[in-house]
GROMACS .gro file of C-alpha atoms in nm:
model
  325
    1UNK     CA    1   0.000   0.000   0.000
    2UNK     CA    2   0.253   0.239   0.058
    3UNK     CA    3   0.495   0.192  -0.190
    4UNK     CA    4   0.175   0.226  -0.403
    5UNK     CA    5   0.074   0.591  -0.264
    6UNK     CA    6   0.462   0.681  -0.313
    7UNK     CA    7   0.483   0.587  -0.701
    8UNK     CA    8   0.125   0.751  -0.713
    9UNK     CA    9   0.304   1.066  -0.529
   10UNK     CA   10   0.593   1.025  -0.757
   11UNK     CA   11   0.388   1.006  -1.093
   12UNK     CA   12   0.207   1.269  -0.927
   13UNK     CA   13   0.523   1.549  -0.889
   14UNK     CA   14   0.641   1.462  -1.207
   15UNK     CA   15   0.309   1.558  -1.369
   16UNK     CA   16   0.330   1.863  -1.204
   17UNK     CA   17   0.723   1.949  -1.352
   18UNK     CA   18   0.614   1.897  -1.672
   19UNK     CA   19   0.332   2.150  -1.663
   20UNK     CA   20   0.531   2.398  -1.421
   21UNK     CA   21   0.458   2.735  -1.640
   22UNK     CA   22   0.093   2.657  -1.653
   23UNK     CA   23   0.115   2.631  -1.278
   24UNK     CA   24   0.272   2.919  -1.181
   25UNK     CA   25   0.003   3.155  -1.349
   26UNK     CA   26  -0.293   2.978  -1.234
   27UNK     CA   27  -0.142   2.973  -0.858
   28UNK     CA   28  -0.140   3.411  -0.881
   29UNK     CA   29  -0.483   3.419  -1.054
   30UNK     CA   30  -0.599   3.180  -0.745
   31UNK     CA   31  -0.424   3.398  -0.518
   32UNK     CA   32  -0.594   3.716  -0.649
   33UNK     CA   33  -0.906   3.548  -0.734
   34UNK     CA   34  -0.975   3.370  -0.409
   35UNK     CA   35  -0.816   3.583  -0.105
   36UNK     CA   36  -0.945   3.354   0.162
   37UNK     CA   37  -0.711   3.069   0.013
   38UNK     CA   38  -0.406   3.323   0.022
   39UNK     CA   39  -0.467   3.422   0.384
   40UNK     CA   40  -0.519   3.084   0.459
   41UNK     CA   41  -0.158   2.948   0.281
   42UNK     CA   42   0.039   3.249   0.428
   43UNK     CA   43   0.194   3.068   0.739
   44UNK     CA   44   0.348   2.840   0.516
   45UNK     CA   45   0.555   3.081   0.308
   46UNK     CA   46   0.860   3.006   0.549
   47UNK     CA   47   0.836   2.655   0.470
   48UNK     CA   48   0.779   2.689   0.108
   49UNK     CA   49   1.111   2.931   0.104
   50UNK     CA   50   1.315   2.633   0.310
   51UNK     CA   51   1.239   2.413   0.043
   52UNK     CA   52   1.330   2.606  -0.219
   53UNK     CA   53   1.676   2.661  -0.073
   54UNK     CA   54   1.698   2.293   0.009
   55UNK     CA   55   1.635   2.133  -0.305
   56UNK     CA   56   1.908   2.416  -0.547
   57UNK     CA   57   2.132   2.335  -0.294
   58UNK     CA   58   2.074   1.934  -0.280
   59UNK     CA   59   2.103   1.963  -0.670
   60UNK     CA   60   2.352   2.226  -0.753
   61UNK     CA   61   2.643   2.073  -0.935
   62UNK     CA   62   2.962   2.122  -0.733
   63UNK     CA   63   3.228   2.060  -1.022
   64UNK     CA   64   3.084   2.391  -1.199
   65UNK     CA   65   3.125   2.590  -0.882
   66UNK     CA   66   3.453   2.480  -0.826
   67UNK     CA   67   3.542   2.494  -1.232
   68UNK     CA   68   3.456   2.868  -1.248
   69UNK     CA   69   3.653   2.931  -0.910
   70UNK     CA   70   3.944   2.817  -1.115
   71UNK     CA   71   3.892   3.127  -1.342
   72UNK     CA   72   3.728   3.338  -1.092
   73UNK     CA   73   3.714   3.649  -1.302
   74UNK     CA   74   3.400   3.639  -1.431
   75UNK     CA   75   3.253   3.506  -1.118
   76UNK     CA   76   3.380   3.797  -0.865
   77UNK     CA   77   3.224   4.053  -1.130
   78UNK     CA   78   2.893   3.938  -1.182
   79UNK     CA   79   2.858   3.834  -0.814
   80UNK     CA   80   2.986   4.175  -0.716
   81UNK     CA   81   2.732   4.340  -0.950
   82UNK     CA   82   2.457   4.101  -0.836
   83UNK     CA   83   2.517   4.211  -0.459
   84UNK     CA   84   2.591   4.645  -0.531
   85UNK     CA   85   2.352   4.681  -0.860
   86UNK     CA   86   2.063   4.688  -0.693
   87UNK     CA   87   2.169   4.835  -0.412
   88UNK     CA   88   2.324   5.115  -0.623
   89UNK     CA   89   1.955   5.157  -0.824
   90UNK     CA   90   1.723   5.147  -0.531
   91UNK     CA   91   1.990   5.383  -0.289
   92UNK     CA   92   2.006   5.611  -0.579
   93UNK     CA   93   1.624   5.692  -0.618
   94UNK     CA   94   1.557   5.648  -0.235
   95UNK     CA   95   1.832   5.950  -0.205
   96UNK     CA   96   1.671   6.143  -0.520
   97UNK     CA   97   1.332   6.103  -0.359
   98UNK     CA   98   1.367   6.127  -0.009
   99UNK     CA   99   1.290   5.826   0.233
  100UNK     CA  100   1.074   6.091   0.442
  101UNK     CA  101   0.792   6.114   0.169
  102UNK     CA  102   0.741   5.735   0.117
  103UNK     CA  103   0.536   5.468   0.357
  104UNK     CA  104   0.809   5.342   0.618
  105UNK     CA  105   0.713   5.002   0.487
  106UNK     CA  106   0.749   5.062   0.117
  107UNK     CA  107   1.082   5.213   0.229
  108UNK     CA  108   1.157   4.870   0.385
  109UNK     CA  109   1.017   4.697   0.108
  110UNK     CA  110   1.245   4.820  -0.125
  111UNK     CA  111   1.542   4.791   0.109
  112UNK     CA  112   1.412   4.393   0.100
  113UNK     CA  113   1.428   4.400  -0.251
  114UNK     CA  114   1.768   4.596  -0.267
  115UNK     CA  115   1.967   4.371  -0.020
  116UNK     CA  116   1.821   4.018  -0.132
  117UNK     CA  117   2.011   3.763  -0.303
  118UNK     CA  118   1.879   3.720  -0.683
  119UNK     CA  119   1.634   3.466  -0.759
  120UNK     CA  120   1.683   3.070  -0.777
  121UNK     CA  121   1.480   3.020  -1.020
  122UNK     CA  122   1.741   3.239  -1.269
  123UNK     CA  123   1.928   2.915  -1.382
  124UNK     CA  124   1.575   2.765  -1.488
  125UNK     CA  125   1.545   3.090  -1.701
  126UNK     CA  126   1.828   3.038  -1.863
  127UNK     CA  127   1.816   2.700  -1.946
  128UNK     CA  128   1.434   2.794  -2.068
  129UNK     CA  129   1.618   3.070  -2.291
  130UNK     CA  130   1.851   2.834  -2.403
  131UNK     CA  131   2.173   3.002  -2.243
  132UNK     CA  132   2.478   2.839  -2.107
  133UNK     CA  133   2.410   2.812  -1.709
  134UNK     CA  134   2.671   2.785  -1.528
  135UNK     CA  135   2.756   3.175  -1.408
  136UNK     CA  136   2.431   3.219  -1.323
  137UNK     CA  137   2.416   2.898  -1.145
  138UNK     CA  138   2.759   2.967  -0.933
  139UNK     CA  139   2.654   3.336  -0.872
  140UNK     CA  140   2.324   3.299  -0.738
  141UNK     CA  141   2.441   2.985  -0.502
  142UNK     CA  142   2.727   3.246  -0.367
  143UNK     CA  143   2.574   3.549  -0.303
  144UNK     CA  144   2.247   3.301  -0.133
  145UNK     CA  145   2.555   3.172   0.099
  146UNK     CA  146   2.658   3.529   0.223
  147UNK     CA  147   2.341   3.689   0.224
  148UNK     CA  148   2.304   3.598   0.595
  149UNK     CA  149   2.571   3.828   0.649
  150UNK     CA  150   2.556   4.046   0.384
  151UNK     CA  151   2.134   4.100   0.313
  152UNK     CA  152   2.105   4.271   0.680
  153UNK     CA  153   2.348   4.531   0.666
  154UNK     CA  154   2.263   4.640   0.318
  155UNK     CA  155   1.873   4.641   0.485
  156UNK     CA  156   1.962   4.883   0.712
  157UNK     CA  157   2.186   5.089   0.517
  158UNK     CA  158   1.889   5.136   0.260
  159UNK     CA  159   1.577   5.167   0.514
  160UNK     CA  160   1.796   5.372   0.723
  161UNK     CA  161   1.658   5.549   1.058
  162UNK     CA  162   1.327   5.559   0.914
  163UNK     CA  163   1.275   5.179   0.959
  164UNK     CA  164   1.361   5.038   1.312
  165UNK     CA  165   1.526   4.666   1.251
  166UNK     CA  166   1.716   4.388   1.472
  167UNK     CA  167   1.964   4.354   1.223
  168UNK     CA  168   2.160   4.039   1.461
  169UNK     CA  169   1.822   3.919   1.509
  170UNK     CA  170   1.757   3.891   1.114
  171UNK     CA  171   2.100   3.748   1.041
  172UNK     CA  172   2.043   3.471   1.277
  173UNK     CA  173   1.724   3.383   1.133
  174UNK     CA  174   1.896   3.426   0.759
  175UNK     CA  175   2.185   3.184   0.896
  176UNK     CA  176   1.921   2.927   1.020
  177UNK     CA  177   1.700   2.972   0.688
  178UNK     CA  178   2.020   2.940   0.422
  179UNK     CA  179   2.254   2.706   0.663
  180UNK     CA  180   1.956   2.469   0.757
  181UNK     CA  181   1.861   2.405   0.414
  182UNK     CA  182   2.252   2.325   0.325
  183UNK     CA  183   2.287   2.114   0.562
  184UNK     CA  184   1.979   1.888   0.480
  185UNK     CA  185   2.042   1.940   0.141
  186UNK     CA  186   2.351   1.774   0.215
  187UNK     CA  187   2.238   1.464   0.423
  188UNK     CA  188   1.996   1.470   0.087
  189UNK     CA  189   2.305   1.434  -0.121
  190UNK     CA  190   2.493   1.217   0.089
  191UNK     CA  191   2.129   0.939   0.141
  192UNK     CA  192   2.010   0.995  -0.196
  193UNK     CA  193   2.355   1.030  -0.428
  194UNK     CA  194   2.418   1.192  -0.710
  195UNK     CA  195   2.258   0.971  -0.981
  196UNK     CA  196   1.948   0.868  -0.812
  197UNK     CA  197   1.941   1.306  -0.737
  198UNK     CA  198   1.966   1.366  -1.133
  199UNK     CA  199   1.708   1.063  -1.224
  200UNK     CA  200   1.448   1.243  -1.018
  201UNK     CA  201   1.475   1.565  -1.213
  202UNK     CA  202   1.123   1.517  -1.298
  203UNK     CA  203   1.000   1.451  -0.949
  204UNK     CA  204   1.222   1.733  -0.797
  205UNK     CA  205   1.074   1.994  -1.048
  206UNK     CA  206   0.734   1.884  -0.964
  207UNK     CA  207   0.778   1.918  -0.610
  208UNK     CA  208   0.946   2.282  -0.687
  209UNK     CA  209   0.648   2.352  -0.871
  210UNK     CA  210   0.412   2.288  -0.592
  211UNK     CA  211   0.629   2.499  -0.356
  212UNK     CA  212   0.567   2.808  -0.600
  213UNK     CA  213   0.209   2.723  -0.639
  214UNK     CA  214   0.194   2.691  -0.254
  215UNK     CA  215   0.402   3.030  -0.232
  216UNK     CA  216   0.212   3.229  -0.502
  217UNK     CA  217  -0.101   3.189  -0.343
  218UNK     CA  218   0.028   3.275   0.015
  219UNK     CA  219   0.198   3.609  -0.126
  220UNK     CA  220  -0.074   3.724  -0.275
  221UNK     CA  221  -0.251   3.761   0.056
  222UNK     CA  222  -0.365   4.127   0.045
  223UNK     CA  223  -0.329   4.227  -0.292
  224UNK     CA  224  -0.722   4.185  -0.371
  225UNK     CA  225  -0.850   4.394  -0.098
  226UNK     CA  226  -0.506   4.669  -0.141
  227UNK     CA  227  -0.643   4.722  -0.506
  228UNK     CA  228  -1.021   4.802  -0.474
  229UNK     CA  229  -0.864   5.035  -0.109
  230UNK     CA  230  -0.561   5.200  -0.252
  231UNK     CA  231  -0.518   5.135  -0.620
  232UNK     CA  232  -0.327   5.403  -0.638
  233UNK     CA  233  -0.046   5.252  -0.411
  234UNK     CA  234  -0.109   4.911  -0.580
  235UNK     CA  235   0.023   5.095  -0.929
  236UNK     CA  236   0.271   5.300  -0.743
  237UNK     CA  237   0.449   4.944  -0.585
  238UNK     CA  238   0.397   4.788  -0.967
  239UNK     CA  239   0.579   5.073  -1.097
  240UNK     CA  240   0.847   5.012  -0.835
  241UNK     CA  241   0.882   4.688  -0.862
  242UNK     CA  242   0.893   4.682  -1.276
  243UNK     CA  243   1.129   4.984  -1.293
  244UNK     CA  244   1.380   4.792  -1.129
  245UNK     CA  245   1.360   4.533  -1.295
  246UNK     CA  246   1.400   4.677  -1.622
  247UNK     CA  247   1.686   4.930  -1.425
  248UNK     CA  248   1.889   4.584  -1.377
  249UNK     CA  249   1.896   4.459  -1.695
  250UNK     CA  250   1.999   4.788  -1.883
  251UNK     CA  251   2.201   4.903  -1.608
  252UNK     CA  252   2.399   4.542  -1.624
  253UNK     CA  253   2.386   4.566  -1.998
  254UNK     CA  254   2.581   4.846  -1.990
  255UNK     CA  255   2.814   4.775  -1.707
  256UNK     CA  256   2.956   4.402  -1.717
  257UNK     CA  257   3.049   4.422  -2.108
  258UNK     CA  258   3.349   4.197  -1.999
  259UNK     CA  259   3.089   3.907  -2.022
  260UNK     CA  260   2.930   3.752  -2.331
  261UNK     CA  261   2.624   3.903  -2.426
  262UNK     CA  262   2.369   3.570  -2.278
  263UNK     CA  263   2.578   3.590  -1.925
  264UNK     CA  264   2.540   3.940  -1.889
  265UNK     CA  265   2.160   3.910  -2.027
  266UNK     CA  266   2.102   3.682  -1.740
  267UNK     CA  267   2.312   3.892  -1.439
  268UNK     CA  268   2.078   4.160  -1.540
  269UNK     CA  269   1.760   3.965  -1.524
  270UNK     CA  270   1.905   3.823  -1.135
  271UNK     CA  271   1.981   4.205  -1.126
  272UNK     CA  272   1.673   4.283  -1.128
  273UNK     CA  273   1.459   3.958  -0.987
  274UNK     CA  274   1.582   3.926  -0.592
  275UNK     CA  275   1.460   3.669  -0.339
  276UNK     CA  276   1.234   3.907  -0.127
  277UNK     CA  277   1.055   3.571   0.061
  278UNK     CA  278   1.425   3.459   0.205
  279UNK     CA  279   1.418   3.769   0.361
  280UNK     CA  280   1.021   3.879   0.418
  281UNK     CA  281   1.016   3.455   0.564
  282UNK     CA  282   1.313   3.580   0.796
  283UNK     CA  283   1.145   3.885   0.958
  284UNK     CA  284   0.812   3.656   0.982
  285UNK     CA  285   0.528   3.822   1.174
  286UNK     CA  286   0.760   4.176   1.197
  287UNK     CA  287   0.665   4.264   0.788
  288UNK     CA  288   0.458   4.543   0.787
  289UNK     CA  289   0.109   4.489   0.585
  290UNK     CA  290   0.265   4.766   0.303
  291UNK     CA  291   0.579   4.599   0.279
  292UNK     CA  292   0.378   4.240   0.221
  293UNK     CA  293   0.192   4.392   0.030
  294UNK     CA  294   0.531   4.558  -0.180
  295UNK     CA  295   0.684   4.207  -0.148
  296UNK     CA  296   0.320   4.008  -0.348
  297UNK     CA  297   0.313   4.291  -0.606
  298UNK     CA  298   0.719   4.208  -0.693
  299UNK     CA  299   0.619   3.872  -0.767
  300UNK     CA  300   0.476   3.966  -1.062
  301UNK     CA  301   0.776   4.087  -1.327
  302UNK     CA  302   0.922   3.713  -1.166
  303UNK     CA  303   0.668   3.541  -1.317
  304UNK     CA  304   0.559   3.762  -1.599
  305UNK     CA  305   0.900   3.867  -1.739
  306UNK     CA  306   1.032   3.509  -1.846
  307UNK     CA  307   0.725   3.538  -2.106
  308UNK     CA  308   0.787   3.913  -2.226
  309UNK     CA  309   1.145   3.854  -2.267
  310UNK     CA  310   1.174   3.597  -2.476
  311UNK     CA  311   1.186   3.817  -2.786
  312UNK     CA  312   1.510   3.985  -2.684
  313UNK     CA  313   1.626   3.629  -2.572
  314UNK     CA  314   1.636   3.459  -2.887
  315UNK     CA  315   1.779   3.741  -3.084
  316UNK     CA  316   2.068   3.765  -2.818
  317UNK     CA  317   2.111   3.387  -2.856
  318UNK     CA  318   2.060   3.406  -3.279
  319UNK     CA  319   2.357   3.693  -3.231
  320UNK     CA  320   2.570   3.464  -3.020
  321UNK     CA  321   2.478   3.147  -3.290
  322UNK     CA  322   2.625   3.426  -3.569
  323UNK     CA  323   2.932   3.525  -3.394
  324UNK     CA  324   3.026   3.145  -3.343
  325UNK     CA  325   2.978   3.067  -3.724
   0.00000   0.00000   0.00000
């Protein structure tokens, strides 16, 4: 009976990776369309978050780490630029604008975003685009190891005075968050192996896939009743949110022309796409409703930008297929 429910579980999860973009926009529309369901899945945005950062790190590929450390060049710029460029773009127009005219918790949302690590889902988004990986790969598993020490200062350098934070108390919870899932990622590793790990691809990005459905429902807690209150704020946090995302990518275009044109492509979309929930899952029940509400509303350029920027993708990669002949 029960090794019957597992294969059922497995067939299950691997369903689910093979539909995963499908997913991921019917889990916002269900967040949106059915609020009680997101206020109902918010406690388990922590969890969802621990998994996330448990299963990159169980299947992160430690000979391309340790191949690009070899030639670290390349990996010391666009983790340095992936660490300061958004700190650079969001410092920059909290200065030109003034933290003192802005909701302390938009102030702290942005901070979030500024001082996160970039998203773990960029290496999926290159593959998708059909780029070589590996920077990407190495960079975002790096700067997700420091950010416990790194993500709170840069917090509280960008929310400054106007937002009160525990920054010790934040980089303990950080340490537990990223550490914890290492470490079971690497009892994972060690019980599971490395071929039985790769010949579960299909299970593992199933059970991803149900930890962003799972997560876009519980961030979307809010955003319903926020737009029929204070649409206007709603549109002001979308305008936020998409302006630096687009700010990353140009900003990186420009910047890191040491790198081929699909690796710097990709720093600039990591630029711009940051792991608010490792941080917004630290602070737990300390988040302000406007920065929750900041932090649902950036999920949106994460899950709407892989589909708008595939145009620019392939002609990038039919550049790169040119060059080479």
């Amino acid at each position: 009976m029960l090794t019957r429910l597992a294969a059922f579980l497995a067939a299950g999860l691997a369903w689910l990776g093979r539909h995963g973009t499908q997913g991921f926009a019917l889990s916002i529309v269900l967040g949106l369309a059915l609020p009680q369901f997101a206020a109902a899945a918010r406690p388990l945005l922590p969890f969802t978050i621990f998994c996330f950062t448990t299963v990159t790190f169980m299947r992160v590929d430690i000979g391309i780490t340790v191949g690009l450390l070899r030639k670290p060049a390349s990996l010391i710029l666009a983790c340095a630029w992936l660490i300061a460029g958004p700190v650079l773009l969001i410092g920059g127009a909290l200065l030109l604008v003034g933290r003192d005219g802005l909701d302390p918790g938009i102030v702290l949302g942005l901070a979030i975003m500024g001082a996160a690590p970039p998203i773990m889902s960029s290496p999926a988004i290159a593959i998708l685009y059909g780029f070589e990986p590996s920077l990407i790969i190495a960079s975002v598993i790096l700067t997700t190891v420091v950010s416990p020490v790194v993500a709170p200062v840069l917090v509280e350098l960008l929310a400054g005075a106007a937002v009160p934070l525990d920054r010790w108390v934040l980089t303990l919870r950080l340490v537990l968050f990223v550490g914890g899932g290492m470490v079971v990622a690497a009892m994972l590793r060690y019980w599971l192996g490395r071929a039985r790990i790769k010949a579960m691809k299909a299970n593992l990005d199933g059970f991803g896939v149900l930890m962003y459905f799972i997560f876009a429902i519980a961030a979307m807690d809010g955003v319903t009743r926020a737009a029929m209150e204070n649409p206007r704020l709603v549109l002001f946090v979308l305008a936020c949110v998409f302006a630096v995302s687009a700010g990353g990518l140009v900003t990186a275009w420009i910047v890191l022309r040491r790198l081929p044109a699909p690796e710097r492509f990709m720093v600039g979309y990591g630029t711009g796409q940051r792991n608010m929930g490792l941080l917004v899952a630290a602070l737990g029940a300390g988040v302000p409703p406007s920065t929750f509400l900041f932090f649902a509303l950036a999920q949106f350029p994460i899950y709407l930008l892989p589909w708008l920027l595939r145009g620019i993708a392939a002609r990038i990669q039919r550049g790169k297929a040119a060059d080479e002949a």
